[in-house]
Amino acid sequence: MVEGVQHRQAGAGERYDVFHTACPARDVVDHVTSRWGIWVLISLRSTNLRFYELRESIQGISEKMLSQTLRALVQDDLVWREVEPTTPPQVTYGLTEFGRDVGGPLTELFDRITRELSPRDAA
């Protein structure tokens, strides 16, 4: 399995430069802030979900996009995946510690936005 980006150090006292196209952290930022990445992280913030539960919790996402988004977030070590060997297989997803660290501020942002919206703005 590919080691997550957060485990590779940029160097002593250095930080990743996410504005540089070759920066390895840039892919993680792109995956987190993608159209569906943020919704997956917010959906998993308080509970582990099976694939179909996650799909139902995020209205408008296709199975293909959910699969692609989950694959990227698992590769980035933001989400873990567990497969139960049943027929059909049951796949459960949850946030890793890194995913909780990244998802916390996203959840706060989402909560702050929804608190400020008036009921007519939300419709």
GROMACS .gro file of C-alpha atoms in nm:
model
  123
    1MET     CA    1   0.000   0.000   0.000
    2VAL     CA    2   0.120   0.352  -0.076
    3GLU     CA    3   0.222   0.549   0.230
    4GLY     CA    4   0.007   0.857   0.296
    5VAL     CA    5   0.148   1.199   0.210
    6GLN     CA    6   0.127   1.319   0.569
    7HIS     CA    7   0.389   1.059   0.667
    8ARG     CA    8   0.652   1.192   0.426
    9GLN     CA    9   0.846   1.486   0.560
   10ALA     CA   10   0.929   1.789   0.346
   11GLY     CA   11   1.264   1.821   0.523
   12ALA     CA   12   1.390   1.963   0.850
   13GLY     CA   13   1.206   2.288   0.918
   14GLU     CA   14   1.051   2.294   0.571
   15ARG     CA   15   0.687   2.291   0.468
   16TYR     CA   16   0.524   2.162   0.156
   17ASP     CA   17   0.464   2.430  -0.108
   18VAL     CA   18   0.110   2.350  -0.221
   19PHE     CA   19   0.129   2.625  -0.483
   20HIS     CA   20   0.398   2.430  -0.670
   21THR     CA   21   0.259   2.178  -0.919
   22ALA     CA   22   0.507   1.909  -0.810
   23CYS     CA   23   0.412   1.932  -0.442
   24PRO     CA   24   0.294   1.591  -0.313
   25ALA     CA   25   0.057   1.756  -0.062
   26ARG     CA   26  -0.125   1.929  -0.347
   27ASP     CA   27  -0.304   1.608  -0.447
   28VAL     CA   28  -0.434   1.564  -0.092
   29VAL     CA   29  -0.563   1.922  -0.088
   30ASP     CA   30  -0.726   1.865  -0.428
   31HIS     CA   31  -0.895   1.545  -0.305
   32VAL     CA   32  -1.021   1.703   0.018
   33THR     CA   33  -1.159   2.009  -0.157
   34SER     CA   34  -1.299   1.824  -0.457
   35ARG     CA   35  -1.670   1.845  -0.535
   36TRP     CA   36  -1.743   1.526  -0.339
   37GLY     CA   37  -1.440   1.490  -0.107
   38ILE     CA   38  -1.563   1.746   0.143
   39TRP     CA   39  -1.907   1.581   0.161
   40VAL     CA   40  -1.756   1.236   0.222
   41LEU     CA   41  -1.542   1.372   0.507
   42ILE     CA   42  -1.838   1.555   0.661
   43SER     CA   43  -2.064   1.249   0.625
   44LEU     CA   44  -1.812   1.031   0.806
   45ARG     CA   45  -1.742   1.285   1.083
   46SER     CA   46  -1.946   1.110   1.351
   47THR     CA   47  -1.996   0.752   1.238
   48ASN     CA   48  -1.863   0.477   1.016
   49LEU     CA   49  -2.083   0.404   0.716
   50ARG     CA   50  -2.120   0.129   0.460
   51PHE     CA   51  -2.089   0.224   0.095
   52TYR     CA   52  -2.464   0.233   0.028
   53GLU     CA   53  -2.528   0.434   0.347
   54LEU     CA   54  -2.268   0.685   0.243
   55ARG     CA   55  -2.418   0.707  -0.106
   56GLU     CA   56  -2.764   0.771   0.040
   57SER     CA   57  -2.631   1.035   0.280
   58ILE     CA   58  -2.480   1.243  -0.004
   59GLN     CA   59  -2.761   1.335  -0.241
   60GLY     CA   60  -2.659   1.370  -0.604
   61ILE     CA   61  -2.343   1.158  -0.597
   62SER     CA   62  -2.321   0.865  -0.837
   63GLU     CA   63  -2.175   0.529  -0.738
   64LYS     CA   64  -1.886   0.590  -0.977
   65MET     CA   65  -1.798   0.929  -0.827
   66LEU     CA   66  -1.833   0.798  -0.473
   67SER     CA   67  -1.602   0.506  -0.555
   68GLN     CA   68  -1.343   0.736  -0.713
   69THR     CA   69  -1.360   0.984  -0.426
   70LEU     CA   70  -1.330   0.711  -0.162
   71ARG     CA   71  -1.039   0.551  -0.346
   72ALA     CA   72  -0.849   0.883  -0.346
   73LEU     CA   73  -0.927   0.956   0.021
   74VAL     CA   74  -0.821   0.604   0.125
   75GLN     CA   75  -0.496   0.641  -0.072
   76ASP     CA   76  -0.434   0.975   0.103
   77ASP     CA   77  -0.489   0.803   0.442
   78LEU     CA   78  -0.786   1.026   0.526
   79VAL     CA   79  -1.040   0.740   0.517
   80TRP     CA   80  -1.003   0.373   0.611
   81ARG     CA   81  -1.183   0.089   0.432
   82GLU     CA   82  -1.282  -0.247   0.577
   83VAL     CA   83  -1.423  -0.531   0.366
   84GLU     CA   84  -1.625  -0.806   0.533
   85PRO     CA   85  -1.599  -1.129   0.333
   86THR     CA   86  -1.972  -1.190   0.297
   87THR     CA   87  -2.186  -1.241  -0.010
   88PRO     CA   88  -2.216  -0.971  -0.129
   89PRO     CA   89  -1.914  -0.812   0.041
   90GLN     CA   90  -1.996  -0.542   0.295
   91VAL     CA   91  -1.759  -0.248   0.281
   92THR     CA   92  -1.743   0.000   0.569
   93TYR     CA   93  -1.564   0.337   0.568
   94GLY     CA   94  -1.454   0.569   0.846
   95LEU     CA   95  -1.214   0.853   0.912
   96THR     CA   96  -0.855   0.792   1.010
   97GLU     CA   97  -0.695   1.017   1.272
   98PHE     CA   98  -0.559   1.230   0.987
   99GLY     CA   99  -0.908   1.239   0.832
  100ARG     CA  100  -1.057   1.358   1.163
  101ASP     CA  101  -0.789   1.627   1.189
  102VAL     CA  102  -0.864   1.750   0.837
  103GLY     CA  103  -1.241   1.700   0.860
  104GLY     CA  104  -1.283   1.895   1.184
  105PRO     CA  105  -1.226   2.240   1.034
  106LEU     CA  106  -1.438   2.144   0.730
  107THR     CA  107  -1.725   2.051   0.960
  108GLU     CA  108  -1.683   2.378   1.151
  109LEU     CA  109  -1.693   2.570   0.822
  110PHE     CA  110  -2.006   2.383   0.711
  111ASP     CA  111  -2.175   2.443   1.048
  112ARG     CA  112  -2.081   2.812   1.045
  113ILE     CA  113  -2.224   2.859   0.694
  114THR     CA  114  -2.550   2.680   0.774
  115ARG     CA  115  -2.596   2.880   1.095
  116GLU     CA  116  -2.565   3.207   0.902
  117LEU     CA  117  -2.809   3.113   0.626
  118SER     CA  118  -3.166   3.223   0.675
  119PRO     CA  119  -3.433   2.956   0.606
  120ARG     CA  120  -3.523   3.115   0.270
  121ASP     CA  121  -3.152   3.116   0.165
  122ALA     CA  122  -3.126   2.742   0.229
  123ALA     CA  123  -3.409   2.650  -0.008
   0.00000   0.00000   0.00000
